[in-house]
Amino acid sequence: MGRRRRQNSDGDEDDALEREWFKKRQKASATKEEDGGRDSNKSNDESTHQTAEGAAHHNIEEAAAAVTKKDDTHNNADKIERLRLKKQLKKQRQKEKKAEAAKQAAEARQQKEKEKLQLQRIQKEKVAKKNEKKEFNESNQSHEFKSLRKGVKYLDVKVGNGSVVQHRKKIRVAYTLRAKNHTNGKIIDASKNFGFRLGKGEVIEGYDIGLEGMRVGGIRRLIVPKQAGYHNDDIGAGRGADLFFEIELLHVAP
């Protein structure tokens, strides 16, 4: 009876050990499941976090792309505006160049016309001088000097149509005094407005004699010998030389 009781005691110990082992196993299983749950939650959290990060990164990329697109649009607008301004400036410069070219062409035409008119004027003056010289030569050929008192000689180059000179009346003349001849002799004296009273002895005697019968507007040449001039005095033509006057009668006092 004692042996059976011992056997029962051993059996109880085994059962206790088995129960203890089973509890530990359940506890280990529960701990493993709990760790697995935590790992799953952690994995889910990490997955959610990664998803959120991916979404944020995608949003950032979209925002950056939008900014880039906006910048590109702005840059394109600036580029278009610069091209427009450049084209406008080019047109303005072309317009200014055309205006400057037109101005220069107009000035060139004006200068050419001015030179043409000047050339025509010079040619007319040459023709007029040539005709005057021709008329003068013909006048000299068709007329001879006429003699007056004291050896004074005269030749009317041009007969005036104004008042006739009178003794003791004040007159005004333009004259040129030369030596040797009337055309290219040395000029001794000249005046464009010389006044005196005719026949009063205010000038040499040859002057008073030579202007007799002359009319205003006329031109007369005189050859005055020494006896009607300065006698043997030398006034630039030599001692006792003949004097060659060309006189234009400007005015006779009433």
PDB file of C-alpha atoms in Angstrom:
ATOM      1  CA  MET A   1       0.000   0.000   0.000  1.00  0.00           C
ATOM      2  CA  GLY A   2       2.868   2.256   0.697  1.00  0.00           C
ATOM      3  CA  ARG A   3       4.384   1.505  -2.712  1.00  0.00           C
ATOM      4  CA  ARG A   4       1.251   2.513  -4.539  1.00  0.00           C
ATOM      5  CA  ARG A   5       1.105   5.766  -2.739  1.00  0.00           C
ATOM      6  CA  ARG A   6       4.626   6.521  -3.878  1.00  0.00           C
ATOM      7  CA  GLN A   7       3.683   5.722  -7.375  1.00  0.00           C
ATOM      8  CA  ASN A   8       0.830   8.149  -7.160  1.00  0.00           C
ATOM      9  CA  SER A   9       3.173  10.757  -5.858  1.00  0.00           C
ATOM     10  CA  ASP A  10       5.475  10.288  -8.766  1.00  0.00           C
ATOM     11  CA  GLY A  11       2.553  10.525 -11.154  1.00  0.00           C
ATOM     12  CA  ASP A  12       1.470  13.794  -9.620  1.00  0.00           C
ATOM     13  CA  GLU A  13       4.932  15.195 -10.056  1.00  0.00           C
ATOM     14  CA  ASP A  14       4.906  14.234 -13.696  1.00  0.00           C
ATOM     15  CA  ASP A  15       1.553  15.852 -14.199  1.00  0.00           C
ATOM     16  CA  ALA A  16       2.781  18.988 -12.530  1.00  0.00           C
ATOM     17  CA  LEU A  17       5.815  19.087 -14.724  1.00  0.00           C
ATOM     18  CA  GLU A  18       3.699  18.531 -17.803  1.00  0.00           C
ATOM     19  CA  ARG A  19       1.346  21.305 -16.821  1.00  0.00           C
ATOM     20  CA  GLU A  20       4.262  23.601 -16.131  1.00  0.00           C
ATOM     21  CA  TRP A  21       5.777  22.831 -19.504  1.00  0.00           C
ATOM     22  CA  PHE A  22       2.450  23.394 -21.233  1.00  0.00           C
ATOM     23  CA  LYS A  23       2.034  26.809 -19.554  1.00  0.00           C
ATOM     24  CA  LYS A  24       5.509  27.844 -20.607  1.00  0.00           C
ATOM     25  CA  ARG A  25       4.738  26.757 -24.150  1.00  0.00           C
ATOM     26  CA  GLN A  26       1.496  28.724 -24.200  1.00  0.00           C
ATOM     27  CA  LYS A  27       3.268  31.744 -22.792  1.00  0.00           C
ATOM     28  CA  ALA A  28       6.027  31.452 -25.388  1.00  0.00           C
ATOM     29  CA  SER A  29       3.431  31.083 -28.126  1.00  0.00           C
ATOM     30  CA  ALA A  30       1.542  34.114 -26.854  1.00  0.00           C
ATOM     31  CA  THR A  31       4.767  36.126 -26.662  1.00  0.00           C
ATOM     32  CA  LYS A  32       5.643  35.092 -30.222  1.00  0.00           C
ATOM     33  CA  GLU A  33       2.198  36.055 -31.474  1.00  0.00           C
ATOM     34  CA  GLU A  34       2.446  39.374 -29.671  1.00  0.00           C
ATOM     35  CA  ASP A  35       5.905  40.006 -31.178  1.00  0.00           C
ATOM     36  CA  GLY A  36       4.529  39.003 -34.575  1.00  0.00           C
ATOM     37  CA  GLY A  37       1.667  41.461 -34.131  1.00  0.00           C
ATOM     38  CA  ARG A  38       4.060  44.201 -33.159  1.00  0.00           C
ATOM     39  CA  ASP A  39       6.263  43.395 -36.139  1.00  0.00           C
ATOM     40  CA  SER A  40       3.207  43.464 -38.396  1.00  0.00           C
ATOM     41  CA  ASN A  41       2.093  46.797 -36.986  1.00  0.00           C
ATOM     42  CA  LYS A  42       5.601  48.087 -37.319  1.00  0.00           C
ATOM     43  CA  SER A  43       5.728  46.851 -40.893  1.00  0.00           C
ATOM     44  CA  ASN A  44       2.359  48.440 -41.573  1.00  0.00           C
ATOM     45  CA  ASP A  45       3.535  51.681 -40.011  1.00  0.00           C
ATOM     46  CA  GLU A  46       6.702  51.595 -42.030  1.00  0.00           C
ATOM     47  CA  SER A  47       4.708  50.845 -45.172  1.00  0.00           C
ATOM     48  CA  THR A  48       2.312  53.690 -44.387  1.00  0.00           C
ATOM     49  CA  HIS A  49       5.236  55.994 -43.654  1.00  0.00           C
ATOM     50  CA  GLN A  50       6.930  54.971 -46.866  1.00  0.00           C
ATOM     51  CA  THR A  51       3.698  55.533 -48.757  1.00  0.00           C
ATOM     52  CA  ALA A  52       3.332  58.989 -47.183  1.00  0.00           C
ATOM     53  CA  GLU A  53       6.930  59.800 -47.958  1.00  0.00           C
ATOM     54  CA  GLY A  54       6.425  58.631 -51.551  1.00  0.00           C
ATOM     55  CA  ALA A  55       3.316  60.766 -51.879  1.00  0.00           C
ATOM     56  CA  ALA A  56       5.128  63.775 -50.419  1.00  0.00           C
ATOM     57  CA  HIS A  57       8.072  63.202 -52.709  1.00  0.00           C
ATOM     58  CA  HIS A  58       5.697  62.918 -55.674  1.00  0.00           C
ATOM     59  CA  ASN A  59       3.976  66.157 -54.627  1.00  0.00           C
ATOM     60  CA  ILE A  60       7.339  67.863 -54.363  1.00  0.00           C
ATOM     61  CA  GLU A  61       8.288  66.616 -57.812  1.00  0.00           C
ATOM     62  CA  GLU A  62       4.973  67.827 -59.220  1.00  0.00           C
ATOM     63  CA  ALA A  63       5.467  71.229 -57.564  1.00  0.00           C
ATOM     64  CA  ALA A  64       9.005  71.429 -58.904  1.00  0.00           C
ATOM     65  CA  ALA A  65       7.773  70.464 -62.357  1.00  0.00           C
ATOM     66  CA  ALA A  66       5.061  73.131 -62.162  1.00  0.00           C
ATOM     67  CA  VAL A  67       7.617  75.744 -61.091  1.00  0.00           C
ATOM     68  CA  THR A  68       9.936  74.631 -63.874  1.00  0.00           C
ATOM     69  CA  LYS A  69       7.086  74.789 -66.356  1.00  0.00           C
ATOM     70  CA  LYS A  70       6.142  78.236 -65.043  1.00  0.00           C
ATOM     71  CA  ASP A  71       9.764  79.360 -65.276  1.00  0.00           C
ATOM     72  CA  ASP A  72       9.980  77.982 -68.814  1.00  0.00           C
ATOM     73  CA  THR A  73       6.788  79.821 -69.739  1.00  0.00           C
ATOM     74  CA  HIS A  74       8.156  83.029 -68.185  1.00  0.00           C
ATOM     75  CA  ASN A  75      11.498  82.559 -69.941  1.00  0.00           C
ATOM     76  CA  ASN A  76       9.716  81.951 -73.237  1.00  0.00           C
ATOM     77  CA  ALA A  77       7.678  85.128 -72.708  1.00  0.00           C
ATOM     78  CA  ASP A  78      10.860  87.075 -71.944  1.00  0.00           C
ATOM     79  CA  LYS A  79      12.528  85.603 -75.002  1.00  0.00           C
ATOM     80  CA  ILE A  80       9.562  86.534 -77.201  1.00  0.00           C
ATOM     81  CA  GLU A  81       9.539  90.079 -75.763  1.00  0.00           C
ATOM     82  CA  ARG A  82      13.278  90.444 -76.367  1.00  0.00           C
ATOM     83  CA  LEU A  83      12.878  89.246 -79.940  1.00  0.00           C
ATOM     84  CA  ARG A  84       9.982  91.662 -80.457  1.00  0.00           C
ATOM     85  CA  LEU A  85      12.016  94.568 -79.076  1.00  0.00           C
ATOM     86  CA  LYS A  86      15.023  93.546 -81.149  1.00  0.00           C
ATOM     87  CA  LYS A  87      12.885  93.420 -84.278  1.00  0.00           C
ATOM     88  CA  GLN A  88      11.327  96.781 -83.438  1.00  0.00           C
ATOM     89  CA  LEU A  89      14.769  98.301 -82.847  1.00  0.00           C
ATOM     90  CA  LYS A  90      15.977  96.869 -86.150  1.00  0.00           C
ATOM     91  CA  LYS A  91      13.026  98.409 -87.958  1.00  0.00           C
ATOM     92  CA  GLN A  92      13.652 101.730 -86.235  1.00  0.00           C
ATOM     93  CA  ARG A  93      17.312 101.681 -87.259  1.00  0.00           C
ATOM     94  CA  GLN A  94      16.381 100.810 -90.835  1.00  0.00           C
ATOM     95  CA  LYS A  95      13.890 103.669 -90.832  1.00  0.00           C
ATOM     96  CA  GLU A  96      16.520 106.069 -89.482  1.00  0.00           C
ATOM     97  CA  LYS A  97      19.032 104.877 -92.080  1.00  0.00           C
ATOM     98  CA  LYS A  98      16.491 105.418 -94.860  1.00  0.00           C
ATOM     99  CA  ALA A  99      15.687 108.888 -93.518  1.00  0.00           C
ATOM    100  CA  GLU A 100      19.397 109.744 -93.291  1.00  0.00           C
ATOM    101  CA  ALA A 101      19.993 108.422 -96.808  1.00  0.00           C
ATOM    102  CA  ALA A 102      17.050 110.467 -98.105  1.00  0.00           C
ATOM    103  CA  LYS A 103      18.377 113.549 -96.311  1.00  0.00           C
ATOM    104  CA  GLN A 104      21.855 113.057 -97.757  1.00  0.00           C
ATOM    105  CA  ALA A 105      20.386 112.502-101.225  1.00  0.00           C
ATOM    106  CA  ALA A 106      18.337 115.710-100.904  1.00  0.00           C
ATOM    107  CA  GLU A 107      21.403 117.633 -99.727  1.00  0.00           C
ATOM    108  CA  ALA A 108      23.419 116.186-102.611  1.00  0.00           C
ATOM    109  CA  ARG A 109      20.716 117.252-105.064  1.00  0.00           C
ATOM    110  CA  GLN A 110      20.603 120.726-103.540  1.00  0.00           C
ATOM    111  CA  GLN A 111      24.397 120.989-103.688  1.00  0.00           C
ATOM    112  CA  LYS A 112      24.399 119.793-107.273  1.00  0.00           C
ATOM    113  CA  GLU A 113      21.689 122.281-108.190  1.00  0.00           C
ATOM    114  CA  LYS A 114      23.586 125.036-106.391  1.00  0.00           C
ATOM    115  CA  GLU A 115      26.775 124.172-108.256  1.00  0.00           C
ATOM    116  CA  LYS A 116      24.823 124.067-111.524  1.00  0.00           C
ATOM    117  CA  LEU A 117      23.347 127.522-110.882  1.00  0.00           C
ATOM    118  CA  GLN A 118      26.755 128.847-109.885  1.00  0.00           C
ATOM    119  CA  LEU A 119      28.300 127.429-113.050  1.00  0.00           C
ATOM    120  CA  GLN A 120      25.523 128.969-115.125  1.00  0.00           C
ATOM    121  CA  ARG A 121      26.083 132.318-113.441  1.00  0.00           C
ATOM    122  CA  ILE A 122      29.821 132.139-114.081  1.00  0.00           C
ATOM    123  CA  GLN A 123      29.198 131.233-117.699  1.00  0.00           C
ATOM    124  CA  LYS A 124      26.748 134.116-118.068  1.00  0.00           C
ATOM    125  CA  GLU A 125      29.273 136.497-116.522  1.00  0.00           C
ATOM    126  CA  LYS A 126      31.955 135.234-118.909  1.00  0.00           C
ATOM    127  CA  VAL A 127      29.632 135.687-121.867  1.00  0.00           C
ATOM    128  CA  ALA A 128      28.649 139.166-120.652  1.00  0.00           C
ATOM    129  CA  LYS A 129      32.302 140.182-120.227  1.00  0.00           C
ATOM    130  CA  LYS A 130      33.144 138.745-123.606  1.00  0.00           C
ATOM    131  CA  ASN A 131      30.295 140.652-125.236  1.00  0.00           C
ATOM    132  CA  GLU A 132      31.272 143.827-123.388  1.00  0.00           C
ATOM    133  CA  LYS A 133      34.844 143.480-124.524  1.00  0.00           C
ATOM    134  CA  LYS A 134      33.691 142.808-128.062  1.00  0.00           C
ATOM    135  CA  GLU A 135      31.459 145.865-128.020  1.00  0.00           C
ATOM    136  CA  PHE A 136      34.277 147.929-126.588  1.00  0.00           C
ATOM    137  CA  ASN A 137      36.712 146.765-129.253  1.00  0.00           C
ATOM    138  CA  GLU A 138      34.165 147.430-131.970  1.00  0.00           C
ATOM    139  CA  SER A 139      33.570 150.873-130.504  1.00  0.00           C
ATOM    140  CA  ASN A 140      37.273 151.613-130.526  1.00  0.00           C
ATOM    141  CA  GLN A 141      37.581 150.369-134.054  1.00  0.00           C
ATOM    142  CA  SER A 142      34.632 152.432-135.302  1.00  0.00           C
ATOM    143  CA  HIS A 143      35.527 155.580-133.362  1.00  0.00           C
ATOM    144  CA  GLU A 144      38.654 157.630-133.054  1.00  0.00           C
ATOM    145  CA  PHE A 145      39.706 160.003-130.314  1.00  0.00           C
ATOM    146  CA  LYS A 146      38.603 163.551-130.949  1.00  0.00           C
ATOM    147  CA  SER A 147      40.875 166.479-130.195  1.00  0.00           C
ATOM    148  CA  LEU A 148      40.001 169.371-127.893  1.00  0.00           C
ATOM    149  CA  ARG A 149      41.913 172.377-126.582  1.00  0.00           C
ATOM    150  CA  LYS A 150      45.494 172.094-125.295  1.00  0.00           C
ATOM    151  CA  GLY A 151      45.967 168.678-126.883  1.00  0.00           C
ATOM    152  CA  VAL A 152      43.243 166.960-124.818  1.00  0.00           C
ATOM    153  CA  LYS A 153      41.611 164.036-126.627  1.00  0.00           C
ATOM    154  CA  TYR A 154      38.426 162.129-125.779  1.00  0.00           C
ATOM    155  CA  LEU A 155      36.450 159.080-126.858  1.00  0.00           C
ATOM    156  CA  ASP A 156      32.873 158.326-125.746  1.00  0.00           C
ATOM    157  CA  VAL A 157      32.763 154.644-124.822  1.00  0.00           C
ATOM    158  CA  LYS A 158      29.135 155.065-123.867  1.00  0.00           C
ATOM    159  CA  VAL A 159      26.921 158.075-124.541  1.00  0.00           C
ATOM    160  CA  GLY A 160      24.707 158.937-121.582  1.00  0.00           C
ATOM    161  CA  ASN A 161      21.069 160.002-121.769  1.00  0.00           C
ATOM    162  CA  GLY A 162      20.925 162.170-118.651  1.00  0.00           C
ATOM    163  CA  SER A 163      21.639 165.818-117.895  1.00  0.00           C
ATOM    164  CA  VAL A 164      24.496 167.594-119.703  1.00  0.00           C
ATOM    165  CA  VAL A 165      27.387 168.956-117.659  1.00  0.00           C
ATOM    166  CA  GLN A 166      27.485 172.708-117.246  1.00  0.00           C
ATOM    167  CA  HIS A 167      30.235 175.095-116.148  1.00  0.00           C
ATOM    168  CA  ARG A 168      30.303 175.980-112.467  1.00  0.00           C
ATOM    169  CA  LYS A 169      27.819 173.179-111.655  1.00  0.00           C
ATOM    170  CA  LYS A 170      28.813 170.526-109.152  1.00  0.00           C
ATOM    171  CA  ILE A 171      29.167 167.059-110.655  1.00  0.00           C
ATOM    172  CA  ARG A 172      30.090 163.604-109.405  1.00  0.00           C
ATOM    173  CA  VAL A 173      32.117 161.058-111.323  1.00  0.00           C
ATOM    174  CA  ALA A 174      33.765 157.647-110.983  1.00  0.00           C
ATOM    175  CA  TYR A 175      37.172 157.482-112.584  1.00  0.00           C
ATOM    176  CA  THR A 176      40.334 155.460-113.042  1.00  0.00           C
ATOM    177  CA  LEU A 177      43.682 157.063-113.923  1.00  0.00           C
ATOM    178  CA  ARG A 178      46.290 154.858-115.597  1.00  0.00           C
ATOM    179  CA  ALA A 179      49.741 155.273-117.118  1.00  0.00           C
ATOM    180  CA  LYS A 180      50.534 154.397-120.752  1.00  0.00           C
ATOM    181  CA  ASN A 181      47.046 153.197-121.798  1.00  0.00           C
ATOM    182  CA  HIS A 182      43.411 152.824-120.728  1.00  0.00           C
ATOM    183  CA  THR A 183      43.194 149.015-120.478  1.00  0.00           C
ATOM    184  CA  ASN A 184      46.156 147.465-118.706  1.00  0.00           C
ATOM    185  CA  GLY A 185      48.337 150.364-117.714  1.00  0.00           C
ATOM    186  CA  LYS A 186      49.423 150.909-114.144  1.00  0.00           C
ATOM    187  CA  ILE A 187      46.613 152.372-112.004  1.00  0.00           C
ATOM    188  CA  ILE A 188      47.777 155.652-110.503  1.00  0.00           C
ATOM    189  CA  ASP A 189      44.560 156.856-108.919  1.00  0.00           C
ATOM    190  CA  ALA A 190      40.874 155.901-108.788  1.00  0.00           C
ATOM    191  CA  SER A 191      37.595 156.875-107.130  1.00  0.00           C
ATOM    192  CA  LYS A 192      34.010 155.648-107.290  1.00  0.00           C
ATOM    193  CA  ASN A 193      32.472 158.941-106.152  1.00  0.00           C
ATOM    194  CA  PHE A 194      34.469 162.076-106.768  1.00  0.00           C
ATOM    195  CA  GLY A 195      32.765 165.502-106.692  1.00  0.00           C
ATOM    196  CA  PHE A 196      33.910 168.919-107.905  1.00  0.00           C
ATOM    197  CA  ARG A 197      32.676 172.051-109.696  1.00  0.00           C
ATOM    198  CA  LEU A 198      33.376 172.049-113.395  1.00  0.00           C
ATOM    199  CA  GLY A 199      35.419 175.022-114.728  1.00  0.00           C
ATOM    200  CA  LYS A 200      36.345 176.349-111.260  1.00  0.00           C
ATOM    201  CA  GLY A 201      39.943 175.146-111.331  1.00  0.00           C
ATOM    202  CA  GLU A 202      39.301 172.493-108.652  1.00  0.00           C
ATOM    203  CA  VAL A 203      40.824 169.823-110.920  1.00  0.00           C
ATOM    204  CA  ILE A 204      43.464 169.794-113.642  1.00  0.00           C
ATOM    205  CA  GLU A 205      42.551 171.724-116.775  1.00  0.00           C
ATOM    206  CA  GLY A 206      42.354 168.568-118.869  1.00  0.00           C
ATOM    207  CA  TYR A 207      39.471 167.377-116.671  1.00  0.00           C
ATOM    208  CA  ASP A 208      37.471 170.557-117.228  1.00  0.00           C
ATOM    209  CA  ILE A 209      38.146 170.477-120.981  1.00  0.00           C
ATOM    210  CA  GLY A 210      37.595 166.767-121.448  1.00  0.00           C
ATOM    211  CA  LEU A 211      34.160 166.568-119.759  1.00  0.00           C
ATOM    212  CA  GLU A 212      32.517 169.267-121.872  1.00  0.00           C
ATOM    213  CA  GLY A 213      29.239 168.125-123.485  1.00  0.00           C
ATOM    214  CA  MET A 214      29.143 164.841-121.496  1.00  0.00           C
ATOM    215  CA  ARG A 215      25.784 163.479-120.247  1.00  0.00           C
ATOM    216  CA  VAL A 216      24.924 161.616-117.016  1.00  0.00           C
ATOM    217  CA  GLY A 217      25.309 157.862-117.519  1.00  0.00           C
ATOM    218  CA  GLY A 218      28.005 158.280-120.134  1.00  0.00           C
ATOM    219  CA  ILE A 219      31.530 156.827-120.036  1.00  0.00           C
ATOM    220  CA  ARG A 220      34.393 158.791-121.614  1.00  0.00           C
ATOM    221  CA  ARG A 221      38.102 158.199-122.030  1.00  0.00           C
ATOM    222  CA  LEU A 222      40.534 161.114-121.944  1.00  0.00           C
ATOM    223  CA  ILE A 223      44.136 161.485-122.969  1.00  0.00           C
ATOM    224  CA  VAL A 224      45.530 164.475-121.105  1.00  0.00           C
ATOM    225  CA  PRO A 225      49.001 165.767-122.101  1.00  0.00           C
ATOM    226  CA  LYS A 226      51.325 167.425-119.627  1.00  0.00           C
ATOM    227  CA  GLN A 227      50.338 171.002-120.603  1.00  0.00           C
ATOM    228  CA  ALA A 228      46.726 170.269-119.520  1.00  0.00           C
ATOM    229  CA  GLY A 229      47.750 168.069-116.590  1.00  0.00           C
ATOM    230  CA  TYR A 230      50.566 168.162-114.046  1.00  0.00           C
ATOM    231  CA  HIS A 231      53.191 169.536-116.449  1.00  0.00           C
ATOM    232  CA  ASN A 232      56.585 168.051-115.573  1.00  0.00           C
ATOM    233  CA  ASP A 233      55.540 166.694-112.172  1.00  0.00           C
ATOM    234  CA  ASP A 234      55.750 162.921-111.750  1.00  0.00           C
ATOM    235  CA  ILE A 235      52.571 161.555-110.141  1.00  0.00           C
ATOM    236  CA  GLY A 236      53.413 157.928-110.903  1.00  0.00           C
ATOM    237  CA  ALA A 237      53.381 157.819-114.685  1.00  0.00           C
ATOM    238  CA  GLY A 238      56.731 159.544-115.183  1.00  0.00           C
ATOM    239  CA  ARG A 239      57.775 163.201-115.601  1.00  0.00           C
ATOM    240  CA  GLY A 240      55.632 164.964-118.221  1.00  0.00           C
ATOM    241  CA  ALA A 241      53.870 161.720-119.269  1.00  0.00           C
ATOM    242  CA  ASP A 242      50.383 161.640-120.787  1.00  0.00           C
ATOM    243  CA  LEU A 243      47.565 160.665-118.421  1.00  0.00           C
ATOM    244  CA  PHE A 244      44.871 158.162-119.403  1.00  0.00           C
ATOM    245  CA  PHE A 245      41.497 158.678-117.696  1.00  0.00           C
ATOM    246  CA  GLU A 246      38.316 156.618-117.918  1.00  0.00           C
ATOM    247  CA  ILE A 247      35.444 158.640-116.425  1.00  0.00           C
ATOM    248  CA  GLU A 248      31.780 157.802-115.781  1.00  0.00           C
ATOM    249  CA  LEU A 249      29.475 160.773-115.130  1.00  0.00           C
ATOM    250  CA  LEU A 250      27.225 159.921-112.175  1.00  0.00           C
ATOM    251  CA  HIS A 251      25.419 163.137-111.325  1.00  0.00           C
ATOM    252  CA  VAL A 252      25.007 166.781-112.347  1.00  0.00           C
ATOM    253  CA  ALA A 253      23.595 169.189-109.765  1.00  0.00           C
ATOM    254  CA  PRO A 254      20.538 171.143-110.954  1.00  0.00           C
TER     255      PRO A 254
END
